[in-house]
Structures are given as C-alpha cells and as structure tokens.
Coordinates of C-alpha atoms (C1' of nucleotides) in Angstrom, one line a residue:
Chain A
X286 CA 21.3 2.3 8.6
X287 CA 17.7 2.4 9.0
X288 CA 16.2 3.3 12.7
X289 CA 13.1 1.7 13.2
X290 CA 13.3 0.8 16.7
X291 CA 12.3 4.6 18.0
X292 CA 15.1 3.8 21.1
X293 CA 11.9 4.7 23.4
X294 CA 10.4 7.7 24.1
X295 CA 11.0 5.9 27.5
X296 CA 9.1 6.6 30.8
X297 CA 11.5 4.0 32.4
X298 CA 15.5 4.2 30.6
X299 CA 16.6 1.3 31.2
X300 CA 13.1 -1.5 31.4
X301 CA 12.7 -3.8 28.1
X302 CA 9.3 -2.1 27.4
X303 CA 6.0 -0.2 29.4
X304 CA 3.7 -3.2 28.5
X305 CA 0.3 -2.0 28.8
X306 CA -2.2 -4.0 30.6
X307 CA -4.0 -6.4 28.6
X308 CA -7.5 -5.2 29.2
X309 CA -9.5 -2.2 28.1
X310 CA -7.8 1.0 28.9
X311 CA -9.5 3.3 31.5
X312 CA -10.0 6.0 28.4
X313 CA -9.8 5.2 24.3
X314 CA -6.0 5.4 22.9
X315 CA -7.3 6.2 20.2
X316 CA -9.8 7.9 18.2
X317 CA -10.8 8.3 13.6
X318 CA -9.3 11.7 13.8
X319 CA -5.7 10.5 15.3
X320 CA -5.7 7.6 13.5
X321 CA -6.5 9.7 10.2
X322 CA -3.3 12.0 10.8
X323 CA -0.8 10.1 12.1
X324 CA -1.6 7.7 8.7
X325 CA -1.4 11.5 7.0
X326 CA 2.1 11.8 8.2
X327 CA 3.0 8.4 7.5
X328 CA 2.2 9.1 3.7
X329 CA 4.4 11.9 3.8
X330 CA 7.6 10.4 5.4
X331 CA 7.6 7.1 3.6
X332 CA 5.5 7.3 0.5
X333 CA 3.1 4.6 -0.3
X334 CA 4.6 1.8 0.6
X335 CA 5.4 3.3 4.4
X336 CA 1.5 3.5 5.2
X337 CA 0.8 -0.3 6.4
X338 CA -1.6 -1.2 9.5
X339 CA 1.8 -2.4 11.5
X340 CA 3.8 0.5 11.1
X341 CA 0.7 3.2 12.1
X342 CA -0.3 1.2 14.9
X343 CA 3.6 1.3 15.7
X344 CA 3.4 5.4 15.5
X345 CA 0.2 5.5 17.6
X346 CA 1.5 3.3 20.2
X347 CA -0.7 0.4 19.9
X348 CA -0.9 -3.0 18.8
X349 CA -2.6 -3.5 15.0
X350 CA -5.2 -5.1 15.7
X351 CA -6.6 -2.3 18.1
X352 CA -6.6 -0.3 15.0
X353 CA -9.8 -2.2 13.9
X354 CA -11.9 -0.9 16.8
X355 CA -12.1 2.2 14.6
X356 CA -11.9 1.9 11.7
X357 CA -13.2 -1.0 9.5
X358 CA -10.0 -1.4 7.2
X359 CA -7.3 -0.5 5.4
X360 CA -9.5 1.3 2.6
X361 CA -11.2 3.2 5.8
X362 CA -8.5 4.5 6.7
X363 CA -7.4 5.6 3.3
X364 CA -11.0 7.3 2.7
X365 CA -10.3 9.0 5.8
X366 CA -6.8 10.9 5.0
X367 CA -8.4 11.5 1.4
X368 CA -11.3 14.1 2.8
X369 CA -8.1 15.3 5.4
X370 CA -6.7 16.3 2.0
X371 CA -9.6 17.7 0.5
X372 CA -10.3 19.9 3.1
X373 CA -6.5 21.4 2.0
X374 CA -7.5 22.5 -1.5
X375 CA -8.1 25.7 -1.8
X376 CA -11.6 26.6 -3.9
X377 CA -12.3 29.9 -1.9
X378 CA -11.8 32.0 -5.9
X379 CA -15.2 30.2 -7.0
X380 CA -17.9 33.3 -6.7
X381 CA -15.1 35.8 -6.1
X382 CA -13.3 35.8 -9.5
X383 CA -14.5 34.8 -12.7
X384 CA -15.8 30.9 -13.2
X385 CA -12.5 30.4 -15.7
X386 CA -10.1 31.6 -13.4
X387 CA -11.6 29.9 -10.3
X388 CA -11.5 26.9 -11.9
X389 CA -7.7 27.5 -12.8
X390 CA -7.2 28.5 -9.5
X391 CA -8.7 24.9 -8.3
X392 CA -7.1 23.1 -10.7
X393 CA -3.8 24.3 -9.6
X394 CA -4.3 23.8 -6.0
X395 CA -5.8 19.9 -6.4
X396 CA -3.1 19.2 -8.3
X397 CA -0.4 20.2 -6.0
X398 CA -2.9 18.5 -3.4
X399 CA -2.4 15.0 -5.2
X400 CA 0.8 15.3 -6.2
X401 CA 2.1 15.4 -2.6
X402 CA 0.1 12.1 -2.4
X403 CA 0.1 10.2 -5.6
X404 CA -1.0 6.9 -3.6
X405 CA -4.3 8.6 -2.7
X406 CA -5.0 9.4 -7.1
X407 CA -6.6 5.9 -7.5
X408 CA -8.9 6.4 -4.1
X409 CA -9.8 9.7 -5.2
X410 CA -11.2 8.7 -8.2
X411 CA -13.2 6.2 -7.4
X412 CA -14.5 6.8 -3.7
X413 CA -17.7 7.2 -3.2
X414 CA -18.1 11.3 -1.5
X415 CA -20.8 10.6 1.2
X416 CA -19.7 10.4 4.8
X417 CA -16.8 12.2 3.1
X418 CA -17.7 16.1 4.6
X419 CA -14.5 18.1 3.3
X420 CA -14.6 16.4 -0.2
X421 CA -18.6 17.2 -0.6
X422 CA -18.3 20.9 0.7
X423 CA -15.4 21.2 -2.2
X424 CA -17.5 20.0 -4.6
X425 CA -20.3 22.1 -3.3
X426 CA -18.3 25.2 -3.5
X427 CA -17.4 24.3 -7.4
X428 CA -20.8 23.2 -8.7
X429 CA -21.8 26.5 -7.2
X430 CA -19.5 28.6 -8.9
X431 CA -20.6 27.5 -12.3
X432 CA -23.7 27.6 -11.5
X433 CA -23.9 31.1 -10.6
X434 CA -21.4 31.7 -13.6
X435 CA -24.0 30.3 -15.9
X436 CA -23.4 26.6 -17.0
X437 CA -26.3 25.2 -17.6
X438 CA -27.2 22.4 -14.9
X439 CA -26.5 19.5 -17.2
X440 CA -23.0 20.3 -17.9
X441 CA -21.9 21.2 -14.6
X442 CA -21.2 17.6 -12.9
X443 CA -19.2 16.7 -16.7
X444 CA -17.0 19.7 -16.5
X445 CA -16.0 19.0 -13.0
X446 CA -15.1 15.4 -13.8
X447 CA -13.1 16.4 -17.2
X448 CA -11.5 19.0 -15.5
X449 CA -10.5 16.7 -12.3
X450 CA -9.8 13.8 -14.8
X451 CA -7.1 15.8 -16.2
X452 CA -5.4 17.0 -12.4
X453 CA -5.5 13.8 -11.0
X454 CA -3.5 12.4 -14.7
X455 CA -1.4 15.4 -13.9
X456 CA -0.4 14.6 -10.4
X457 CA 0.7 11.2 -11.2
X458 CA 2.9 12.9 -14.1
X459 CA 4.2 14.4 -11.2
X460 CA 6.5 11.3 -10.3
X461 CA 7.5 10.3 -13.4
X462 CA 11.4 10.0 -13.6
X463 CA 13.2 13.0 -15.5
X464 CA 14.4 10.7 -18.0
X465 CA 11.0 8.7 -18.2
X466 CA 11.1 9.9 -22.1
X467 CA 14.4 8.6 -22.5
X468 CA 14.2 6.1 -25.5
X469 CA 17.5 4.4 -24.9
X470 CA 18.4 2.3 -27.5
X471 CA 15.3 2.9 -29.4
X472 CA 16.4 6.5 -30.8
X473 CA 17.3 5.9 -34.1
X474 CA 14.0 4.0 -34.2
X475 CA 12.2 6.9 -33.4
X476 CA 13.0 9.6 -34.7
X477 CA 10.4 12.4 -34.4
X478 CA 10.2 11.4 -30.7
X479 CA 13.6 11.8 -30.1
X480 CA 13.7 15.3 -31.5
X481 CA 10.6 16.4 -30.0
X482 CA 12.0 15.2 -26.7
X483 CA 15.4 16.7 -27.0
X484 CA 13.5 20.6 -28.2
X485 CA 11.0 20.2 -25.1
X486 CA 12.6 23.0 -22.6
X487 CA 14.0 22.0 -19.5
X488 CA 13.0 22.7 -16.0
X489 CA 10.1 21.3 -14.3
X490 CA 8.6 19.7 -17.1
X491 CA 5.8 17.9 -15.4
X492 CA 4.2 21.5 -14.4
X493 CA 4.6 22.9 -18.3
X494 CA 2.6 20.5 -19.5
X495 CA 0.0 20.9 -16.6
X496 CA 0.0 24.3 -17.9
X497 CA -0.3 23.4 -21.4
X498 CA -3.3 21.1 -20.8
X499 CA -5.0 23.4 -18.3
X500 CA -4.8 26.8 -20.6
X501 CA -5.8 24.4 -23.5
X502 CA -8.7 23.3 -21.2
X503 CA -10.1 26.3 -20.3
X504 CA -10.1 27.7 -23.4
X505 CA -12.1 25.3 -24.9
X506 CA -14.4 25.6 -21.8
X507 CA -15.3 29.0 -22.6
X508 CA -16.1 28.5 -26.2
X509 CA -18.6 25.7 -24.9
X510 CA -20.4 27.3 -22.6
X511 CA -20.8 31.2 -24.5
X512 CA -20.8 29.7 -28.2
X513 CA -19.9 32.7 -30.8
X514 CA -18.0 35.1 -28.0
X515 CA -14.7 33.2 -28.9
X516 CA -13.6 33.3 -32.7
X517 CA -12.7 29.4 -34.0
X518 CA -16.0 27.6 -33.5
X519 CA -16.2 26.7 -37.6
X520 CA -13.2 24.5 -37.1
X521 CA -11.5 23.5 -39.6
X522 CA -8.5 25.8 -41.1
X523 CA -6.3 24.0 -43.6
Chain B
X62 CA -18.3 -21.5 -4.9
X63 CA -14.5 -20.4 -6.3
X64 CA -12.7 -22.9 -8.6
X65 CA -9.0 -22.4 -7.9
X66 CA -7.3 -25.6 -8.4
X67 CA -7.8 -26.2 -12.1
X68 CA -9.1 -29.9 -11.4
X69 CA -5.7 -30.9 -13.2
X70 CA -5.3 -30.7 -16.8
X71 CA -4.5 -34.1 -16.1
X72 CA -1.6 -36.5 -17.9
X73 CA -2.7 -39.4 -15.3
X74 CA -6.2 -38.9 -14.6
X75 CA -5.9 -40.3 -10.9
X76 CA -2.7 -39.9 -9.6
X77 CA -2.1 -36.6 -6.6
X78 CA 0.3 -34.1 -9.0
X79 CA 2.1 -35.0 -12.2
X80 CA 5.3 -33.9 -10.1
X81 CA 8.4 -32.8 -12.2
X82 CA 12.1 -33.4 -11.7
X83 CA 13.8 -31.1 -9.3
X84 CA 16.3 -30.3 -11.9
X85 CA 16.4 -28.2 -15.1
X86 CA 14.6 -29.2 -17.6
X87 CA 15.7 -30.2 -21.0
X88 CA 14.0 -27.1 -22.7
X89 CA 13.3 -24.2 -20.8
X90 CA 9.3 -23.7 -19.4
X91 CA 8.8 -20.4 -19.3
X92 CA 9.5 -17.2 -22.0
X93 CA 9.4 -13.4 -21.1
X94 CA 6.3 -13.7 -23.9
X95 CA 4.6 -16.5 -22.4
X96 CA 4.6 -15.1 -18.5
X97 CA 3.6 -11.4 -20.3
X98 CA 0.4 -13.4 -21.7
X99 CA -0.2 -15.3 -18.7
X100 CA -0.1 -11.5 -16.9
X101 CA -2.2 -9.7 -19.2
X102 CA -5.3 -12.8 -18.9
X103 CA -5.0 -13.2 -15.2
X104 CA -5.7 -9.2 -14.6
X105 CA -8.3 -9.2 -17.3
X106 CA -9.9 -12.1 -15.5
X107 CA -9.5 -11.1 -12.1
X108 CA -8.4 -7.9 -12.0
X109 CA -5.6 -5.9 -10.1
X110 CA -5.1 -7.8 -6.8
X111 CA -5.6 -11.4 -9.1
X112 CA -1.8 -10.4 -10.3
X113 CA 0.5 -12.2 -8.0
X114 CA 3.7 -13.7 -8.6
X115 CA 1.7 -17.3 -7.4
X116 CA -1.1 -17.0 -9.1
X117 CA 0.8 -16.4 -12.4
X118 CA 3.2 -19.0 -11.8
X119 CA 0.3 -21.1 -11.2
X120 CA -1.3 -20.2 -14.5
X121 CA 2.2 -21.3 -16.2
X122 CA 2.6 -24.6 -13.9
X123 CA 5.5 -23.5 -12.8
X124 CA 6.9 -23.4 -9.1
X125 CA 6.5 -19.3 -8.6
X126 CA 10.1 -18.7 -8.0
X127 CA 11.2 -20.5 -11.7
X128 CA 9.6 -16.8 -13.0
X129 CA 12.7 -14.6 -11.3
X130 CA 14.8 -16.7 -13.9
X131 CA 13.1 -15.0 -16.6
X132 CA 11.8 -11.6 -14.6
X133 CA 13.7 -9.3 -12.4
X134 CA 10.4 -8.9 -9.9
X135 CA 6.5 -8.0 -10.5
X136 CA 7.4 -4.4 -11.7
X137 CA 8.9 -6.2 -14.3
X138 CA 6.5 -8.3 -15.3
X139 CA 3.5 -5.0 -15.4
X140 CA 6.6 -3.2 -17.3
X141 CA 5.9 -5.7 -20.0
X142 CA 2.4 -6.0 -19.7
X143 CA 1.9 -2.3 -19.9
X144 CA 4.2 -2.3 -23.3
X145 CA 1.3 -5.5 -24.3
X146 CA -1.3 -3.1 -23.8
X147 CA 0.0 0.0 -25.5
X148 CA 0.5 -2.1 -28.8
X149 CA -3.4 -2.4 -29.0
X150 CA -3.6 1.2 -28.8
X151 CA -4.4 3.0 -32.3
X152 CA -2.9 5.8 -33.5
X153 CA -3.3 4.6 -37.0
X154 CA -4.5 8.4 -37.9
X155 CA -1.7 10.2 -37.9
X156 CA -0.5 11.2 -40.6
X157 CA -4.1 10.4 -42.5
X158 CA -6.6 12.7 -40.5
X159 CA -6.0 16.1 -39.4
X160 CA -4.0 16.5 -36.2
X161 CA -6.8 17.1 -34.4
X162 CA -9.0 14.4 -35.2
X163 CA -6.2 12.2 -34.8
X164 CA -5.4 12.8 -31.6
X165 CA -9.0 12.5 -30.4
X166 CA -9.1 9.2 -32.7
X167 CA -5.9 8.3 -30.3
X168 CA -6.9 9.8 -27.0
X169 CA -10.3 7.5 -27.6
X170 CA -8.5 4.6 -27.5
X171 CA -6.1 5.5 -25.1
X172 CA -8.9 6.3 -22.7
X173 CA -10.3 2.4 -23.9
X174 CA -7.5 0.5 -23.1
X175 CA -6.6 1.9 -19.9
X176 CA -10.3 1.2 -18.8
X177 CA -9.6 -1.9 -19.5
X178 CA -6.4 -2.3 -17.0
X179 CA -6.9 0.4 -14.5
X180 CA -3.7 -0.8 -12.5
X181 CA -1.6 -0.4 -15.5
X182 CA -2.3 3.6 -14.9
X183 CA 0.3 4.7 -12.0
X184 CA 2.6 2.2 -13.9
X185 CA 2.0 4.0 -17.0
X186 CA 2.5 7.4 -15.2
X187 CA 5.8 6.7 -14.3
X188 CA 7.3 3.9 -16.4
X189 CA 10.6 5.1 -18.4
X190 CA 9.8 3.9 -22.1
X191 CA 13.5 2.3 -23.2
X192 CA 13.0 -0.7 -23.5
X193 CA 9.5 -0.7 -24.3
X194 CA 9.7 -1.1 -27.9
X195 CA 5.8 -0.4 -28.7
X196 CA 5.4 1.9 -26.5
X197 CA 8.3 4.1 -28.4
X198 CA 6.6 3.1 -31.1
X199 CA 3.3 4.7 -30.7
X200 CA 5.0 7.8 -29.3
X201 CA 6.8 8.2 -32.6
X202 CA 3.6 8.0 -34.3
X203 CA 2.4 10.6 -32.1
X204 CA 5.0 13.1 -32.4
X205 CA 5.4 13.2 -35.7
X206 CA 2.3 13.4 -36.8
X207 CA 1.7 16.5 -34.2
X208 CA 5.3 17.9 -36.0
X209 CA 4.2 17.5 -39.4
X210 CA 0.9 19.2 -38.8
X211 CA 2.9 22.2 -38.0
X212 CA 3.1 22.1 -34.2
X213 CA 6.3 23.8 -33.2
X214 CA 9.2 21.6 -31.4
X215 CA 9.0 22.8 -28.0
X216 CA 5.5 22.3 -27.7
X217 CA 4.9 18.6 -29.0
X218 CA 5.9 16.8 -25.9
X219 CA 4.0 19.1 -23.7
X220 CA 0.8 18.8 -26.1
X221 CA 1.5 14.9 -26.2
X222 CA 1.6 14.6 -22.3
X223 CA -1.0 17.4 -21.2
X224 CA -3.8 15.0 -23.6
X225 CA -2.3 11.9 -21.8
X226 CA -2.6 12.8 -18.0
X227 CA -6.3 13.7 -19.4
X228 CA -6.8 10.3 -20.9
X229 CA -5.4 8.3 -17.7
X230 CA -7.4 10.2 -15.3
X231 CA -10.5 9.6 -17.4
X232 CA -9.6 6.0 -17.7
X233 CA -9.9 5.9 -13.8
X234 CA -13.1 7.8 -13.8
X235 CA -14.0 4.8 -15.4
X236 CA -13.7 2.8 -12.3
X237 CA -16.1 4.8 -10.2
X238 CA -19.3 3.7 -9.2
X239 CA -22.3 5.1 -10.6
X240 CA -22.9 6.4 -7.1
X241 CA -19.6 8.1 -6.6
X242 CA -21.2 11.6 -6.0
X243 CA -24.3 10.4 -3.8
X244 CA -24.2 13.3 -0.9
X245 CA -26.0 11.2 1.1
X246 CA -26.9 12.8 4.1
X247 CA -24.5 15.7 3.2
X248 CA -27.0 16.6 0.1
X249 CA -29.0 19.4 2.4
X250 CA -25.4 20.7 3.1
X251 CA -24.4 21.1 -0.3
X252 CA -27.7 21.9 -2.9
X253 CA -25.3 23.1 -6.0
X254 CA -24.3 19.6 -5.8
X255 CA -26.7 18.1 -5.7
X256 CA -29.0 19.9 -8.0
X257 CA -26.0 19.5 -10.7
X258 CA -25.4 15.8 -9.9
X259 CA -29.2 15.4 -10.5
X260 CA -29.3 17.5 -13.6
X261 CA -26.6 15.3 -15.1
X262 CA -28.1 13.0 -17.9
X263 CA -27.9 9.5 -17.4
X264 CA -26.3 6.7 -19.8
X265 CA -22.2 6.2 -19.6
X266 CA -21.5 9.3 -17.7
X267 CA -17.4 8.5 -17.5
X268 CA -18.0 9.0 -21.2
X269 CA -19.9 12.1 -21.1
X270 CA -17.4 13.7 -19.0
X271 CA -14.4 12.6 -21.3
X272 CA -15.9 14.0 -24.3
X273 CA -16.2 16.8 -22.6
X274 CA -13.5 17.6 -21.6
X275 CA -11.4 16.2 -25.1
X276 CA -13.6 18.6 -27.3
X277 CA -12.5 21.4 -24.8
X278 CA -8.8 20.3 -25.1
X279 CA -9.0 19.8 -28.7
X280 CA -10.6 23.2 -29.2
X281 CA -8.1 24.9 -26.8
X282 CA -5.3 23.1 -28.8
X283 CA -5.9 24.1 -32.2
X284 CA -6.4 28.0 -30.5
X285 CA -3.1 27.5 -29.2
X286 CA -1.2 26.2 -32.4
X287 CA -2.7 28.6 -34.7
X288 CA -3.5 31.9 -32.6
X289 CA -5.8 33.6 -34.5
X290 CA -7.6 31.2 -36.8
X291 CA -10.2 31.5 -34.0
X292 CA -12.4 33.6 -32.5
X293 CA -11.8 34.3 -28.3
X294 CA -8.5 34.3 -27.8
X295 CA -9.0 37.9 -26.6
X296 CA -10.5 36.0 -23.2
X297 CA -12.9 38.2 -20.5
X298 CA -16.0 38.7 -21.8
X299 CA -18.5 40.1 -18.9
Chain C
dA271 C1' 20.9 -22.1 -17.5
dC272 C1' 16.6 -23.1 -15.3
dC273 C1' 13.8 -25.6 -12.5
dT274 C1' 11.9 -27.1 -7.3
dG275 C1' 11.0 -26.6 -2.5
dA276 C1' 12.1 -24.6 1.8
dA277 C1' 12.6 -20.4 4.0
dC278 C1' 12.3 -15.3 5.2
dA279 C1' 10.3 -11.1 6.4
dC280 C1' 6.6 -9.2 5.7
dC281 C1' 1.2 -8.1 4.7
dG282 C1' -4.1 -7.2 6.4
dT283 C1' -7.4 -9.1 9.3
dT284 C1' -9.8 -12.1 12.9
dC285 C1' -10.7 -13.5 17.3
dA286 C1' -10.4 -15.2 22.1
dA287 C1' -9.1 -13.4 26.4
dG288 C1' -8.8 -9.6 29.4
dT289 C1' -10.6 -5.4 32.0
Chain D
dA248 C1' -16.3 -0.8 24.6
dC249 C1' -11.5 -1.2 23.6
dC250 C1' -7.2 -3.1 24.3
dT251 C1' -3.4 -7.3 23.7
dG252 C1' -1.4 -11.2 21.8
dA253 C1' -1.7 -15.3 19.1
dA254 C1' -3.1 -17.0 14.8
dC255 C1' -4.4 -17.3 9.8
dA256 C1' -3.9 -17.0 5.1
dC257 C1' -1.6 -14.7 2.3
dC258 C1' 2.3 -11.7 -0.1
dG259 C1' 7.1 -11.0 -3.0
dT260 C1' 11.6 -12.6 -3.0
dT261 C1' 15.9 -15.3 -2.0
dC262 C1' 18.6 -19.3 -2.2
dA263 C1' 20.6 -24.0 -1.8
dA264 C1' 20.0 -28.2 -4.2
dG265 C1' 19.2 -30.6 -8.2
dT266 C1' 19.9 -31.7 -13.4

DNA sequence: ACCTGAACACCGTTCAAGT
DNA sequence: ACCTGAACACCGTTCAAGT
C-alpha cells in the first residue's frame, strides 16, 4: 500500500484542493537552491528511479512545468545535486597529513559520497566542472595537495582521474547483489571461480575490495612519484 | 535530415506496409540471439537512449510487444547484451604471461569494450553472472590464472574486483569531454587546478590517466602478493 | 506458442494564457 | 518574471484477439 497522495498538508480539511491562482505569484515559489535539495532528498528516499520532473514538482508544491523557469532540464538539475554532493566530501587531510594518506582519506570519503548515490556515478564522470563551485574547490584542494607534496605538474591531473576512476567503479560495486558472483548452474563449469568465490571472506565485501584496490593503489603511487625509496621497481621475480 | 523509416525493404515496391497476419506465424520471428544482435547494433549506432523496446522491435520488424514473448523486459535484453560484450573481451593471457602482465593485457581490454558501450557499465556493476555463460567464462579465466600464479584464495576475488571497479570507472572517463575540467570563471578561485589541468600533456588523456593508474595497481599488486620482493613496503619516507 | 494492435500509466518538455 | 494547465511525442509493458 503505497501513499502517494500526501492526504494534504491541508490549510482547509475538508476542500478538494488550495488551487493556486493561475498567474504569476506575488513572490518566486521557487528558487535552484530548493529545487536542488528537495531533488537531493528525492534521490535518497526512492533511488533513481524516484527522481522524475513530476514527482519533485509534486514535493515542491508546484506544477512541472514551473520547474523549467529555473532550471533548463532534467540534466540541470542533476548537475546541480552533483556539486550539492561534492561540497559533502571531505578533502580537508590534503596539506595537513601526508599526500598518500590524504588521498586515502579522499578516496574513502568520495566513495561513501557516491555510493549513497550511485545514479549520480555516470554524471559525475562526465560533467563538465565549471559553474560547478563545490566540485572545482575539491579538486582545487587535491591538485594542491600534490602539488605541494611534490608531483610534478604533469602527473597531477592523471593521478586524480586514476585515482577517481577507481572510487567511482567502487561505488557502483557498492549495489551489486550479495550473490552477484553466484554462478548458478555454471559451477561445475567454472571451477577456479567457484572456489575463489566460496574462500573470499564474508562481511561487507564490496568495502574489502575497495580496500584491496586503494592500498594496491597507493602503493604503486609512491613508487611513481619517489622512484628507488620503495624496494620492487626491477620487476620481475619469478 | 534523420532517416527513421527504412524507406521499406520492400516485397511490393508500392503498396503502404507489407502487413502480416494477426496470428502466429508458422515459424517463429524472433530468437533470444537475433533481438541480442539487433541490441548490441542499435546502441553501437545510436548509443544509450537509441535502446528502446520500439526501436528494436523496429529493427526486427516486429510489432514491439512480439519481443516480451522471447524477453522478460529491457533489463533482460542489456542482461544479454552485456554477456555479448564480455565474450569480446580477451583474457587469452592467462595462464601464458605472467599474472601481472595478464591482467593488464585484460584490464586493457576490459577498459576497451566498455568504452565502447558506456551504458552496459551500471549494468555490469550490478548484474548477477548465472546465467551469463561468457561472462562465467572469462571470470574462470581470471581466477585461475591469478590462483595458479600463487595468489592466495581469500584474496583472488578481491584482486579480481578491486582491478574491475578501476577498469569501469576508466571506461566512463572515456565519455568525458575533453573540457571536463575547464574552471571557467572558477580558474582564479582555484590556481592548483588549473596550473595542473594546464600542465597535463595533451593526446588521449582518458588513456593517460588509466595507465596511470593500472601501472600503480599492478605495482601495488605484485608488493601485496609477494611482500618483500620489493623495495617500500616499509611506507613513510619524509 | 507467438504474433498484432489497442490500451495503460507513465515520461520530459513546450507553450499559450494568466497575473 | 513566474506560475498553471493543456498538449505533444515519446516511454516500457500488458493483454485480448487471432492463428
């Protein structure tokens, strides 16, 4: 039993509905900044699917067309709760503790960002940053950071990506199903998956193997940018 | 100028619509196979939002609802499309190459086939794999190849997932515009930024960033499977 | 079993009319 | 400038009717 109909917050119990005028309203219903959180919470209570141009107009009171007025479309709107949750990652260890565990620290917090909206992975990744204030003062903070920790300029804007590359992969692992390794009928077929599978610990799996990839990461990050301070460059060991 | 109706692969050249019965027809129209290729050509050619249930059904001839006799919905149908696309991917290597070099030789291709179908990667993400036979497939590949180059049980999943959230996120970052990280007006805001983003060389940058960040994986990995074989696991150095 | 065609309950977006 | 309400061109999916 689903309850859509909110029952009214009514002004008037018992009247069908307190129809608005049909002309311009004395002062704005609405302005980006509502817009952008009530489409925030929307996200959060119904997922993906829940954020449509009906049902936010519906929580802001409005008809859905008024919506455009705004904001130019859908895609605005989603640019908009993306730097919203930008400005929620927390970068503040870049310039207080050392580059590799900033970055950890970053890492961690985007991920846990982007897992609470895995809808918003696919924007993230290919929005363009300008008009976007929150998401360009993170990646200030960051690029800083190395900087000052000694990356040389041209690896800088590559190490961010990889490193963001691999959260945002990881926050959509984040929704996988438990028994999204499962391979049914196809066991006996594979073998070596199976038993791989069935020795991987328990618990929440999804965040091991964020941890995995992210140690991994950074280790290999430090050998890149001080060559020699980290035994294991010669590769090879048969 | 869009071309949309196919002009009529015509049986009689000028007659409206070579209508078919309303009843079954003596040998079925459609196979799980054929509407799978139909799928995998009509988001090649037109990308994510060219999927629809009409627009394939238009591609087979086919009245669109004659598909949910052979499909349980359009999750279905990218459920097989995404098993399509994971056949192509090679991990050929294992088992020949050193664990390390295969798994770059896979993540490479990995990284190249999801570039190619971007909206396959949430349905990758979180797609159980029973019933995806080459899917399974490749996964056994994977894992034993990681198993019999020593990697210990509890680990290979982990390992096999951590390099795959990288992959998919880097297959994204494939999608961004080359302008993604234009400050715009926000460049005087944020100078680290920008000095990095203009210090970054030019040419495929997606690419530059993913071999990046795999050489830092890979060389993290091997650290992490055979502690002590390099130099650095001893971390902090000032 | 496997197709057609009509129908349903949605989408995002546009636009004239109103103040 | 900023709202409403009607309208448009789509969606994915269901289902009775047909063979």
């Amino acid at each position: 039993m689903r309850q859509d109909e909110p029952v009214a917050p009514s002004r008037q119990p018992s009247r069908p509905a307190p129809r608005r005028p049909r002309g311009r309203p004395s002062n704005p219903l609405l302005t980006v900044d509502g817009i952008t959180a009530a489409a925030v919470r929307l996200l959060e209570e119904r997922g993906q699917d829940g954020l449509t141009m009906a049902a936010l107009a519906r929580r802001l009171d409005v008809a859905p067309s008024a919506l455009y007025n705004h904001v130019a479309d859908k895609q605005d709107v989603l640019r908009a709760v993306q730097d919203h949750v930008n400005a929620g990652i927390d970068c503040s260890a870049f310039g207080v503790l050392p580059w590799d565990e900033a970055l950890a620290a970053w890492a961690r917090s985007y991920r846990d960002a982007y897992a609470r909206h895995p809808a918003l992975v696919p924007v993230m990744a290919v929005t363009p940053v300008r008009s976007a204030p929150h998401t360009v003062a993170m990646y200030e903070r960051v690029s800083a950071g190395l900087t000052a920790a000694g990356w040389p300029g041209h690896l800088v804007t590559n190490v961010v990506v990889a490193v963001e590359s691999f959260v945002l992969g990881s926050a959509l692992d984040t929704q996988a199903p438990e028994d999204i390794f499962d391979p049914g009928d196809l066991a006996a077929a594979a073998p070596a998956f199976d038993a791989a599978n069935r020795a991987r610990p328990g618990g929440d799996t999804a965040l091991a193997a964020f941890e995995v990839g992210l140690q991994a990461l950074l280790t290999g990050l430090r050998v890149l940018r001080a060559p020699g301070s980290v035994p294991g460059e010669e590769r090879r060991t048969p």
